[in-house]
Short mmCIF file of C-alpha atoms and ligand atoms in Angstrom, two decimals:
data_model
loop_
_atom_site.label_atom_id
_atom_site.label_comp_id
_atom_site.label_asym_id
_atom_site.label_seq_id
_atom_site.Cartn_x
_atom_site.Cartn_y
_atom_site.Cartn_z
CA UNK O 1 0.29 -24.50 -16.08
CA UNK O 2 0.07 -22.15 -19.08
CA UNK O 3 1.75 -18.77 -18.88
CA UNK O 4 3.89 -16.34 -20.87
CA UNK O 5 6.10 -13.92 -18.99
CA UNK O 6 9.60 -12.49 -19.50
CA UNK O 7 11.69 -14.42 -16.99
CA UNK O 8 10.60 -16.67 -14.11
CA UNK O 9 13.95 -16.24 -12.33
CA UNK O 10 12.79 -12.70 -11.41
CA UNK O 11 10.14 -14.25 -9.13
CA UNK O 12 12.07 -13.96 -5.84
CA UNK O 13 12.74 -10.29 -6.49
CA UNK O 14 9.06 -9.80 -7.35
CA UNK O 15 7.96 -11.66 -4.21
CA UNK O 16 10.00 -9.29 -2.00
CA UNK O 17 8.29 -6.31 -3.62
CA UNK O 18 4.88 -7.96 -3.19
CA UNK O 19 5.61 -8.38 0.55
CA UNK O 20 6.40 -4.68 0.88
CA UNK O 21 3.29 -3.79 -1.12
CA UNK O 22 1.07 -5.95 1.12
CA UNK O 23 2.18 -3.83 4.08
CA UNK O 24 1.01 -0.72 2.20
CA UNK O 25 -2.30 -2.20 1.01
CA UNK O 26 -4.41 -2.40 4.18
CA UNK O 27 -7.70 -2.49 2.27
CA UNK O 28 -6.85 -5.63 0.33
CA UNK O 29 -5.32 -7.33 3.37
CA UNK O 30 -8.43 -6.52 5.46
CA UNK O 31 -10.62 -8.09 2.75
CA UNK O 32 -8.47 -11.24 2.89
CA UNK O 33 -9.07 -11.32 6.68
CA UNK O 34 -12.78 -10.75 6.33
CA UNK O 35 -13.54 -13.07 3.40
CA UNK O 36 -10.63 -15.53 3.41
CA UNK O 37 -12.62 -18.23 5.25
CA UNK O 38 -16.02 -17.80 3.59
CA UNK O 39 -14.49 -17.60 0.07
CA UNK O 40 -17.30 -15.67 -1.68
CA UNK O 41 -15.46 -15.95 -5.00
CA UNK O 42 -15.30 -19.78 -4.97
CA UNK O 43 -16.41 -20.81 -8.46
CA UNK O 44 -15.48 -17.45 -10.00
CA UNK O 45 -13.27 -17.76 -13.11
CA UNK O 46 -11.94 -14.26 -13.57
CA UNK O 47 -10.32 -13.03 -16.78
CA UNK O 48 -8.27 -10.03 -15.62
CA UNK O 49 -6.89 -7.34 -17.94
CA UNK O 50 -5.12 -4.72 -15.86
CA UNK O 51 -1.51 -3.42 -15.69
CA UNK O 52 0.53 -6.38 -14.36
CA UNK O 53 2.34 -4.47 -11.61
CA UNK O 54 3.37 -5.34 -8.05
CA UNK O 55 0.12 -3.79 -6.75
CA UNK O 56 -1.93 -5.86 -9.19
CA UNK O 57 -0.09 -8.92 -7.91
CA UNK O 58 -1.54 -8.23 -4.45
CA UNK O 59 -4.99 -7.84 -6.05
CA UNK O 60 -4.65 -11.16 -7.89
CA UNK O 61 -3.57 -13.02 -4.76
CA UNK O 62 -6.49 -11.43 -2.86
CA UNK O 63 -8.95 -12.70 -5.48
CA UNK O 64 -7.37 -16.15 -5.18
CA UNK O 65 -7.51 -16.00 -1.36
CA UNK O 66 -11.25 -15.33 -1.71
CA UNK O 67 -11.68 -18.50 -3.77
CA UNK O 68 -11.40 -17.28 -7.39
CA UNK O 69 -9.51 -18.87 -10.27
CA UNK O 70 -7.76 -16.21 -12.30
CA UNK O 71 -6.03 -15.70 -15.67
CA UNK O 72 -4.28 -12.37 -16.19
CA UNK O 73 -2.94 -10.08 -18.91
CA UNK O 74 -1.81 -6.47 -18.85
CA UNK O 75 -3.98 -3.74 -20.39
CA UNK O 76 -0.99 -1.90 -21.83
CA UNK O 77 2.05 -3.10 -23.79
CA UNK O 78 4.55 -1.26 -21.55
CA UNK O 79 3.05 -1.45 -18.06
CA UNK O 80 4.03 -4.93 -16.88
CA UNK O 81 6.62 -5.23 -14.12
CA UNK O 82 8.30 -8.45 -15.20
CA UNK O 83 9.28 -9.39 -11.64
CA UNK O 84 5.65 -9.09 -10.49
CA UNK O 85 4.43 -11.22 -13.42
CA UNK O 86 7.06 -13.87 -12.61
CA UNK O 87 6.19 -13.92 -8.89
CA UNK O 88 2.49 -14.42 -9.66
CA UNK O 89 3.19 -17.32 -12.03
CA UNK O 90 5.58 -18.98 -9.56
CA UNK O 91 3.21 -18.31 -6.65
CA UNK O 92 4.14 -18.08 -2.95
CA UNK O 93 4.73 -21.85 -2.74
CA UNK O 94 6.22 -22.66 -6.15
CA UNK O 95 9.66 -22.38 -7.69
CA UNK O 96 10.74 -21.15 -11.13
CA UNK O 97 11.26 -24.82 -12.06
CA UNK O 98 7.88 -25.78 -10.65
CA UNK O 99 5.53 -22.81 -10.90
CA UNK O 100 2.37 -23.12 -8.82
CA UNK O 101 0.69 -19.74 -9.06
CA UNK O 102 -1.65 -18.05 -11.51
CA UNK O 103 -1.48 -18.08 -15.35
CA UNK O 104 -0.18 -14.67 -16.47
CA UNK O 105 0.32 -13.61 -20.08
CA UNK O 106 2.20 -10.30 -19.86
CA UNK O 107 5.66 -8.79 -20.25
CA UNK O 108 7.07 -5.28 -20.59
CA UNK O 109 7.35 -4.32 -24.26
CA UNK O 110 4.75 -6.50 -25.95
CA UNK O 111 3.98 -5.95 -29.64
CA UNK O 112 0.38 -5.16 -30.56
CA UNK O 113 0.07 -8.73 -31.91
CA UNK O 114 1.28 -10.09 -28.56
CA UNK O 115 -1.04 -7.74 -26.73
CA UNK O 116 -4.24 -8.98 -28.35
CA UNK O 117 -3.02 -12.59 -28.22
CA UNK O 118 -2.48 -12.23 -24.45
CA UNK O 119 -5.90 -10.61 -24.01
CA UNK O 120 -7.44 -13.51 -25.91
CA UNK O 121 -5.61 -16.06 -23.74
CA UNK O 122 -7.17 -14.78 -20.51
CA UNK O 123 -10.57 -15.55 -22.04
CA UNK O 124 -9.55 -19.02 -23.22
CA UNK O 125 -10.32 -21.46 -20.37
CA UNK O 126 -10.24 -24.57 -22.59
CA UNK O 127 -13.22 -26.78 -21.79
CA UNK O 128 -14.39 -24.28 -19.18
CA UNK O 129 -15.54 -20.68 -19.68
CA UNK O 130 -14.63 -17.52 -17.78
CA UNK O 131 -17.58 -16.15 -15.81
CA UNK O 132 -16.21 -12.75 -14.71
CA UNK O 133 -14.06 -10.05 -16.33
CA UNK O 134 -11.97 -7.56 -14.38
CA UNK O 135 -11.06 -4.88 -16.92
CA UNK O 136 -9.06 -1.67 -17.13
CA UNK O 137 -9.86 0.41 -20.21
CA UNK O 138 -12.35 -2.10 -21.57
CA UNK O 139 -10.19 -4.03 -24.05
CA UNK O 140 -11.11 -7.51 -22.75
CA UNK O 141 -14.78 -6.50 -22.72
CA UNK O 142 -14.48 -5.12 -26.25
CA UNK O 143 -12.78 -8.28 -27.52
CA UNK O 144 -15.71 -10.40 -26.29
CA UNK O 145 -18.30 -7.99 -27.72
CA UNK O 146 -16.61 -7.81 -31.14
CA UNK O 147 -16.09 -11.58 -31.14
CA UNK O 148 -19.84 -12.05 -30.68
CA UNK O 149 -20.73 -9.36 -33.23
CA UNK O 150 -18.52 -10.89 -35.94
CA UNK O 151 -19.60 -14.46 -35.07
CA UNK O 152 -23.20 -13.35 -35.64
CA UNK O 153 -22.23 -11.61 -38.89
CA UNK O 154 -20.41 -14.76 -40.00
CA UNK O 155 -17.12 -12.97 -40.74
CA UNK O 156 -14.62 -10.45 -39.41
CA UNK O 157 -14.75 -7.31 -41.61
CA UNK O 158 -11.76 -5.91 -43.48
CA UNK O 159 -10.14 -2.92 -41.76
CA UNK O 160 -11.12 0.53 -43.04
CA UNK O 161 -8.53 3.10 -44.22
CA UNK O 162 -9.13 5.17 -41.09
CA UNK O 163 -8.75 2.28 -38.60
CA UNK O 164 -5.84 2.50 -36.17
CA UNK O 165 -2.96 0.00 -36.19
CA UNK O 166 -4.29 -1.27 -32.88
CA UNK O 167 -7.75 -2.00 -34.28
CA UNK O 168 -6.30 -3.69 -37.37
CA UNK O 169 -4.36 -6.11 -35.17
CA UNK O 170 -7.49 -6.72 -33.11
CA UNK O 171 -9.40 -7.64 -36.30
CA UNK O 172 -6.57 -9.98 -37.37
CA UNK O 173 -6.63 -11.62 -33.92
CA UNK O 174 -10.36 -12.26 -34.16
CA UNK O 175 -10.04 -13.51 -37.74
CA UNK O 176 -7.52 -16.14 -36.62
CA UNK O 177 -9.41 -16.96 -33.40
CA UNK O 178 -10.92 -20.40 -32.84
CA UNK O 179 -12.71 -19.42 -29.61
CA UNK O 180 -16.49 -19.73 -29.36
CA UNK O 181 -17.25 -16.09 -28.54
CA UNK O 182 -21.04 -16.35 -28.09
CA UNK O 183 -20.53 -19.18 -25.61
CA UNK O 184 -17.88 -17.14 -23.73
CA UNK O 185 -20.13 -14.06 -23.64
CA UNK O 186 -23.05 -16.22 -22.50
CA UNK O 187 -21.05 -17.52 -19.54
CA UNK O 188 -19.95 -14.10 -18.29
CA UNK O 189 -21.96 -12.80 -15.35
CA UNK O 190 -20.39 -9.38 -15.41
CA UNK O 191 -17.40 -7.06 -15.67
CA UNK O 192 -15.92 -4.67 -13.14
CA UNK O 193 -14.22 -1.75 -14.91
CA UNK O 194 -11.34 0.21 -13.44
CA UNK O 195 -10.93 3.42 -15.40
CA UNK O 196 -12.69 6.50 -16.83
CA UNK O 197 -12.07 5.52 -20.45
CA UNK O 198 -13.37 1.95 -19.99
CA UNK O 199 -16.42 3.27 -18.17
CA UNK O 200 -17.17 5.64 -21.09
CA UNK O 201 -17.12 2.63 -23.41
CA UNK O 202 -19.52 0.70 -21.15
CA UNK O 203 -22.09 3.51 -20.92
CA UNK O 204 -21.81 3.94 -24.67
CA UNK O 205 -22.50 0.23 -25.30
CA UNK O 206 -25.40 0.27 -22.81
CA UNK O 207 -26.88 3.34 -24.53
CA UNK O 208 -26.69 1.68 -27.94
CA UNK O 209 -28.26 -1.50 -26.52
CA UNK O 210 -25.17 -3.57 -27.27
CA UNK O 211 -23.98 -4.41 -23.75
CA UNK O 212 -24.03 -8.19 -23.26
CA UNK O 213 -23.64 -8.45 -19.46
CA UNK O 214 -23.81 -6.37 -16.29
CA UNK O 215 -21.00 -4.00 -15.40
CA UNK O 216 -19.87 -2.27 -12.25
CA UNK O 217 -18.22 1.09 -12.79
CA UNK O 218 -15.44 0.92 -10.19
CA UNK O 219 -13.91 4.19 -11.41
CA UNK O 220 -16.75 6.29 -10.05
CA UNK O 221 -16.52 4.97 -6.52
CA UNK O 222 -15.35 8.08 -4.69
CA UNK O 223 -12.57 6.03 -3.11
CA UNK O 224 -11.33 5.25 -6.64
CA UNK O 225 -11.50 8.32 -8.88
CA UNK O 226 -10.97 10.94 -6.17
CA UNK O 227 -7.92 9.05 -4.87
CA UNK O 228 -6.22 6.94 -7.56
CA UNK O 229 -6.90 9.35 -10.44
CA UNK O 230 -5.84 12.31 -8.33
CA UNK O 231 -3.40 11.43 -5.54
CA UNK O 232 -2.04 8.42 -7.43
CA UNK O 233 -1.27 10.62 -10.42
CA UNK O 234 0.21 13.29 -8.14
CA UNK O 235 2.83 10.69 -7.23
CA UNK O 236 3.31 8.76 -10.46
CA UNK O 237 3.32 11.58 -13.03
CA UNK O 238 6.54 13.14 -11.80
CA UNK O 239 7.94 9.67 -11.07
CA UNK O 240 7.55 8.91 -14.78
CA UNK O 241 9.01 12.24 -15.94
CA UNK O 242 11.94 11.95 -13.53
CA UNK O 243 12.85 8.38 -14.43
CA UNK O 244 12.51 9.13 -18.14
CA UNK O 245 14.34 12.44 -18.36
CA UNK O 246 15.79 13.50 -14.99
CA UNK O 247 15.04 17.08 -16.03
CA UNK O 248 14.61 19.58 -13.18
CA UNK O 249 10.89 20.37 -13.17
CA UNK O 250 11.20 23.45 -10.92
CA UNK O 251 11.21 26.70 -12.88
CA UNK O 252 9.88 25.08 -16.04
CA UNK O 253 6.55 25.79 -17.69
CA UNK O 254 4.30 22.73 -17.86
CA UNK O 255 1.05 22.44 -19.79
CA UNK O 256 -1.58 20.00 -18.50
CA UNK O 257 -4.34 19.24 -21.01
CA UNK O 258 -7.52 18.36 -19.13
CA UNK O 259 -8.42 19.35 -15.55
CA UNK O 260 -10.54 16.38 -14.48
CA UNK O 261 -9.42 14.14 -11.63
CA UNK O 262 -6.22 13.09 -13.40
CA UNK O 263 -5.43 16.61 -14.63
CA UNK O 264 -5.87 17.98 -11.10
CA UNK O 265 -3.33 15.45 -9.81
CA UNK O 266 -0.93 16.34 -12.65
CA UNK O 267 -1.16 20.07 -12.04
CA UNK O 268 -0.63 19.66 -8.30
CA UNK O 269 2.40 17.42 -8.73
CA UNK O 270 4.09 19.69 -11.26
CA UNK O 271 3.32 22.80 -9.20
CA UNK O 272 4.70 20.98 -6.15
CA UNK O 273 8.02 20.70 -7.96
CA UNK O 274 8.00 24.43 -8.67
CA UNK O 275 6.82 24.36 -12.27
CA UNK O 276 4.59 27.10 -13.62
CA UNK O 277 1.49 25.18 -14.68
CA UNK O 278 -0.84 26.11 -17.54
CA UNK O 279 -4.08 24.16 -18.01
CA UNK O 280 -6.12 23.63 -21.18
CA UNK O 281 -9.79 22.66 -20.83
CA UNK O 282 -12.99 22.43 -22.88
CA UNK O 283 -15.34 22.33 -19.87
CA UNK O 284 -16.06 25.77 -18.36
CA UNK O 285 -16.52 24.30 -14.86
CA UNK O 286 -13.13 22.55 -14.87
CA UNK O 287 -11.51 25.63 -16.45
CA UNK O 288 -12.93 27.78 -13.65
CA UNK O 289 -11.69 25.29 -11.06
CA UNK O 290 -8.20 25.44 -12.57
CA UNK O 291 -8.01 29.20 -12.49
CA UNK O 292 -9.38 29.28 -8.90
CA UNK O 293 -6.65 26.81 -7.98
CA UNK O 294 -4.15 29.37 -9.27
CA UNK O 295 -3.33 27.98 -12.70
CA UNK O 296 -3.39 29.93 -15.95
CA UNK O 297 -5.92 28.50 -18.39
CA UNK O 298 -5.00 28.96 -22.03
CA UNK O 299 -5.34 27.42 -25.47
CA UNK O 300 -2.58 25.05 -26.45
CA UNK O 301 -1.80 26.98 -29.66
CA UNK O 302 -1.07 30.12 -27.64
CA UNK O 303 1.50 28.48 -25.34
CA UNK O 304 2.87 25.67 -27.48
CA UNK O 305 6.06 27.53 -28.40
CA UNK O 306 7.02 28.58 -24.86
CA UNK O 307 6.32 25.64 -22.54
CA UNK O 308 8.84 22.93 -21.60
CA UNK O 309 6.62 19.98 -20.61
CA UNK O 310 3.27 18.91 -22.11
CA UNK O 311 1.04 16.29 -20.45
CA UNK O 312 -2.29 15.06 -21.81
CA UNK O 313 -4.88 13.87 -19.28
CA UNK O 314 -8.17 14.11 -21.15
CA UNK O 315 -9.31 10.64 -22.28
CA UNK O 316 -9.96 12.46 -25.59
CA UNK O 317 -8.18 12.05 -28.92
CA UNK O 318 -5.80 14.25 -30.99
CA UNK O 319 -5.31 16.70 -28.12
CA UNK O 320 -1.74 17.46 -29.23
CA UNK O 321 -1.27 17.43 -33.00
CA UNK O 322 1.91 16.78 -34.99
CA UNK O 323 1.80 20.40 -36.20
CA UNK O 324 1.77 21.59 -32.58
CA UNK O 325 4.72 19.33 -31.71
CA UNK O 326 6.63 20.83 -34.63
CA UNK O 327 6.24 24.27 -33.02
CA UNK O 328 7.51 23.25 -29.58
CA UNK O 329 10.83 24.36 -28.06
CA UNK O 330 13.91 22.23 -28.67
CA UNK O 331 13.78 19.17 -26.39
CA UNK O 332 10.34 19.94 -25.02
CA UNK O 333 8.97 16.86 -23.23
CA UNK O 334 5.66 15.42 -24.43
CA UNK O 335 3.83 12.71 -22.51
CA UNK O 336 0.37 11.26 -22.10
CA UNK O 337 -1.14 9.96 -18.86
CA UNK O 338 -4.67 9.28 -20.21
CA UNK O 339 -5.62 5.69 -20.95
CA UNK O 340 -5.02 5.40 -24.71
CA UNK O 341 -2.20 6.56 -26.98
CA UNK O 342 -4.43 8.62 -29.28
CA UNK O 343 -4.28 11.80 -27.14
CA UNK O 344 -0.99 12.68 -28.80
CA UNK O 345 -1.13 12.28 -32.58
CA UNK O 346 1.73 9.78 -32.86
CA UNK O 347 0.50 8.50 -36.25
CA UNK O 348 0.61 12.09 -37.55
CA UNK O 349 4.08 12.66 -36.07
CA UNK O 350 5.46 9.70 -38.02
CA UNK O 351 4.15 11.27 -41.25
CA UNK O 352 5.85 14.66 -40.79
CA UNK O 353 8.17 15.14 -43.83
CA UNK O 354 11.82 14.63 -42.91
CA UNK O 355 11.18 13.53 -39.31
CA UNK O 356 13.50 10.96 -37.70
CA UNK O 357 13.33 9.13 -34.37
CA UNK O 358 16.31 8.51 -32.09
CA UNK O 359 15.80 6.10 -29.17
CA UNK O 360 17.31 7.63 -26.00
CA UNK O 361 16.49 4.63 -23.79
CA UNK O 362 13.53 2.25 -23.52
CA UNK O 363 10.28 4.24 -23.69
CA UNK O 364 12.09 7.55 -24.31
CA UNK O 365 12.50 8.79 -27.90
CA UNK O 366 13.83 11.99 -29.41
CA UNK O 367 11.85 12.97 -32.52
CA UNK O 368 13.97 15.18 -34.78
CA UNK O 369 12.30 17.63 -37.17
CA UNK O 370 13.87 18.58 -40.50
CA UNK O 371 14.72 22.09 -39.21
CA UNK O 372 17.07 20.51 -36.63
CA UNK O 373 14.99 20.84 -33.46
CA UNK O 374 13.63 17.87 -31.52
CA UNK O 375 10.99 16.91 -28.98
CA UNK O 376 11.16 14.07 -26.45
CA UNK O 377 8.16 11.74 -26.46
CA UNK O 378 7.61 9.40 -23.52
CA UNK O 379 6.34 5.80 -23.88
CA UNK O 380 5.40 6.33 -27.54
CA UNK O 381 2.43 8.38 -26.34
CA UNK O 382 1.11 5.63 -24.06
CA UNK O 383 0.50 6.28 -20.39
CA UNK O 384 3.84 7.47 -19.12
CA UNK O 385 3.40 6.79 -15.42
CA UNK O 386 3.22 3.06 -16.18
CA UNK O 387 5.54 3.04 -19.20
CA UNK O 388 8.35 5.14 -17.71
CA UNK O 389 7.76 4.34 -14.03
CA UNK O 390 5.81 1.73 -12.07
CA UNK O 391 2.38 3.38 -11.88
CA UNK O 392 0.68 4.48 -8.70
CA UNK O 393 2.05 3.47 -5.31
CA UNK O 394 0.53 0.64 -3.30
CA UNK O 395 -1.50 2.57 -0.74
CA UNK O 396 -3.66 4.36 -3.29
CA UNK O 397 -4.05 1.19 -5.38
CA UNK O 398 -5.33 -0.49 -2.22
CA UNK O 399 -8.32 1.89 -2.29
CA UNK O 400 -8.95 1.22 -6.00
CA UNK O 401 -8.49 -2.52 -5.75
CA UNK O 402 -10.57 -2.91 -2.58
CA UNK O 403 -13.39 -1.48 -4.73
CA UNK O 404 -12.54 -3.98 -7.46
CA UNK O 405 -12.71 -6.93 -5.05
CA UNK O 406 -16.02 -5.75 -3.55
CA UNK O 407 -17.42 -5.20 -7.05
CA UNK O 408 -16.40 -8.73 -8.10
CA UNK O 409 -18.09 -10.15 -4.97
CA UNK O 410 -21.24 -8.05 -5.63
CA UNK O 411 -21.63 -9.16 -9.24
CA UNK O 412 -20.64 -12.77 -8.67
CA UNK O 413 -22.75 -13.41 -5.57
CA UNK O 414 -25.77 -11.17 -6.35
CA UNK O 415 -26.00 -11.61 -10.11
CA UNK O 416 -29.83 -11.39 -10.15
CA UNK O 417 -29.70 -7.97 -8.50
CA UNK O 418 -27.76 -6.65 -11.50
CA UNK O 419 -29.62 -7.04 -14.81
CA UNK O 420 -27.63 -5.93 -17.88
CA UNK O 421 -26.62 -2.31 -17.28
CA UNK O 422 -23.85 -0.24 -15.70
CA UNK O 423 -23.87 0.26 -11.92
CA UNK O 424 -21.75 1.88 -9.25
CA UNK O 425 -21.12 0.32 -5.84
CA UNK O 426 -23.45 1.38 -3.02
CA UNK O 427 -22.14 4.29 -0.93
CA UNK O 428 -21.87 2.09 2.19
CA UNK O 429 -19.19 0.08 0.39
CA UNK O 430 -17.42 3.25 -0.74
CA UNK O 431 -17.30 4.48 2.87
CA UNK O 432 -16.24 1.00 3.99
CA UNK O 433 -13.25 1.11 1.62
CA UNK O 434 -12.23 4.47 3.07
CA UNK O 435 -12.57 3.13 6.62
CA UNK O 436 -10.25 0.24 5.81
CA UNK O 437 -7.48 2.74 5.11
CA UNK O 438 -7.84 5.10 8.07
CA UNK O 439 -6.08 3.05 10.75
CA UNK O 440 -2.84 2.72 8.81
CA UNK O 441 -2.60 6.51 8.62
CA UNK O 442 -3.47 7.11 12.29
CA UNK O 443 -6.80 8.76 11.53
CA UNK O 444 -9.18 9.17 14.48
CA UNK O 445 -12.68 9.60 13.10
CA UNK O 446 -15.26 11.69 14.96
CA UNK O 447 -18.55 9.88 15.66
CA UNK O 448 -21.94 11.51 15.34
CA UNK O 449 -24.19 11.42 18.40
CA UNK O 450 -27.71 10.10 17.76
CA UNK O 451 -28.98 13.66 18.17
CA UNK O 452 -26.49 14.97 15.62
CA UNK O 453 -27.27 12.14 13.20
CA UNK O 454 -31.01 12.82 13.48
CA UNK O 455 -30.36 16.54 12.94
CA UNK O 456 -28.42 15.77 9.72
CA UNK O 457 -30.90 13.10 8.66
CA UNK O 458 -28.30 10.32 8.42
CA UNK O 459 -27.55 7.13 10.34
CA UNK O 460 -24.82 7.25 12.98
CA UNK O 461 -22.83 4.68 11.01
CA UNK O 462 -23.47 6.35 7.63
CA UNK O 463 -23.83 6.73 4.71
CA UNK O 464 -23.02 10.34 5.43
CA UNK O 465 -23.78 11.91 2.07
CA UNK O 466 -26.50 11.73 -0.58
CA UNK O 467 -25.72 10.49 -4.09
CA UNK O 468 -25.69 14.12 -5.22
CA UNK O 469 -22.69 15.03 -3.09
CA UNK O 470 -19.56 15.50 -5.22
CA UNK O 471 -16.68 15.45 -2.71
P1 NAI M 501 -12.18 13.27 -16.38
O1 NAI M 501 -13.33 13.10 -17.28
O2 NAI M 501 -12.37 13.55 -14.93
O3 NAI M 501 -11.21 14.43 -16.94
C1 NAI M 501 -10.87 14.62 -18.27
C2 NAI M 501 -10.92 16.14 -18.53
O4 NAI M 501 -10.40 16.43 -19.82
C3 NAI M 501 -12.36 16.70 -18.49
O5 NAI M 501 -12.45 17.74 -17.55
C4 NAI M 501 -12.59 17.18 -19.92
O6 NAI M 501 -13.42 18.34 -19.98
C5 NAI M 501 -11.18 17.47 -20.40
N1 NAI M 501 -11.03 17.41 -21.85
C6 NAI M 501 -11.61 16.54 -22.73
N2 NAI M 501 -11.19 16.79 -23.97
C7 NAI M 501 -10.31 17.82 -23.90
C8 NAI M 501 -9.53 18.50 -24.85
N3 NAI M 501 -9.58 18.17 -26.14
N4 NAI M 501 -8.71 19.50 -24.43
C9 NAI M 501 -8.66 19.84 -23.12
N5 NAI M 501 -9.38 19.21 -22.15
C10 NAI M 501 -10.19 18.22 -22.55
O7 NAI M 501 -11.31 11.94 -16.57
P2 NAI M 501 -10.10 11.46 -15.60
O8 NAI M 501 -10.64 10.56 -14.57
O9 NAI M 501 -9.31 12.64 -15.22
O10 NAI M 501 -9.29 10.52 -16.61
C11 NAI M 501 -8.58 11.04 -17.73
C12 NAI M 501 -7.88 9.89 -18.46
O11 NAI M 501 -6.89 9.32 -17.60
C13 NAI M 501 -8.79 8.73 -18.84
O12 NAI M 501 -8.37 8.21 -20.07
C14 NAI M 501 -8.55 7.72 -17.74
O13 NAI M 501 -8.91 6.42 -18.13
C15 NAI M 501 -7.08 7.90 -17.51
N6 NAI M 501 -6.54 7.46 -16.22
C16 NAI M 501 -5.20 7.18 -16.20
C17 NAI M 501 -4.58 6.78 -15.04
C18 NAI M 501 -3.13 6.46 -15.04
O14 NAI M 501 -2.63 5.86 -14.09
N7 NAI M 501 -2.38 6.85 -16.04
C19 NAI M 501 -5.33 6.66 -13.77
C20 NAI M 501 -6.71 7.05 -13.87
C21 NAI M 501 -7.28 7.44 -15.06
#
């Protein structure tokens, strides 16, 4: 079996963590119960690109239990939990000497070259072809699309001056690639996309007419974005800050850039620790929500010199500039929890005259300005909850990943119902995912009588809301 992970001897340790996670992931375990015998994913060859954590391990083994073959990489260079990657390669029945699990290509601390090589390897099925992608952030999907574009053009273009280091490595990877990209793209029935940023990319490709296969937007299932992005972040943001810095958050001033689902989770978690939270926003509705929730809303330039902690959660780029970091207090903490590392201008920071970088520990760096003051940057500006901690906890990832599994089943088994385009899962499935998680938390749901249901104009068993309802 092919694989590339840090250390297979970590597998037993990883397996113990997977067992604990299974207990906290009732949605995925219920799907194994429901579909384990019928195996709706038999014949599916899934190329998965999503943070290789313990929770993802439970997702992978659920896909396998439902009949799929899987190859996996992480969608971030720092987010792999090496023990989870090892346990998945070894498998429940294998040993480190005789691995019998799933091919994984992921380790914590990959270089950009490794990263794109690993992403390419999940799409390389030798004589066979992958027929599904499970993506987080859209990098695997982008690799296939660019591979096809450049194959048609007959060459991979030279990088432009303005291209990021990441994109340059991607171009080099494609230049050296021997894979038949059009044939891979032609075999793919669809992609299920996990996060806001990846979903933006999909709608953008669909709008420009460039999308090559159908896509399900998992992020906008209510049981994904209103739970993972919000309550998951509420847990994992401060987990990342604490593990990285161990600074007391109470009493500090924290700036959260962006008050979407992720920003709301950030603000709540920091306020819960006793921080004074200031929000920056571009959208008047989200700004109004923030102020109604009791947070000051200000421009970054007006508070940059007085706050202690800065978190970006926008999915936008250049939200914190190098010039702004140079004006921050000594040892201010700067971190990003949005999908890509361009929210904080790390490239600009490196160019500041006289700046030096002192590693404090893995994924924590002190950047020293020429005037003698420093700022602490977490995970080199990449998502800090996965770089400095272990991402969201299992229970909330069970809601996200139950949507992923249902989306894979939808696209794989009902391909004709999904011509090229971007779709969300039907509301019945969204409500079903929520139902799967109620019992574990002791929730007793009230049932509508037929009279009440008729009065509201819904079915007794749901769906309970129209598509317009925003939760
Ligand atoms: P969202 O669209 O709900 O929220 C983003 C907010 O940022 C919007 O309200 C927008 O108006 C605001 N914004 C955009 N540009 C801004 C700027 N320059 N300054 C201030 N505010 C600005 O998106 P969501 O779901 O909150 O996701 C945000 C990012 O987090 C995405 O990149 C997403 O992929 C990522 N994400 C990360 C997770 C993690 O575990 N680290 C989990 C889920 C999502």
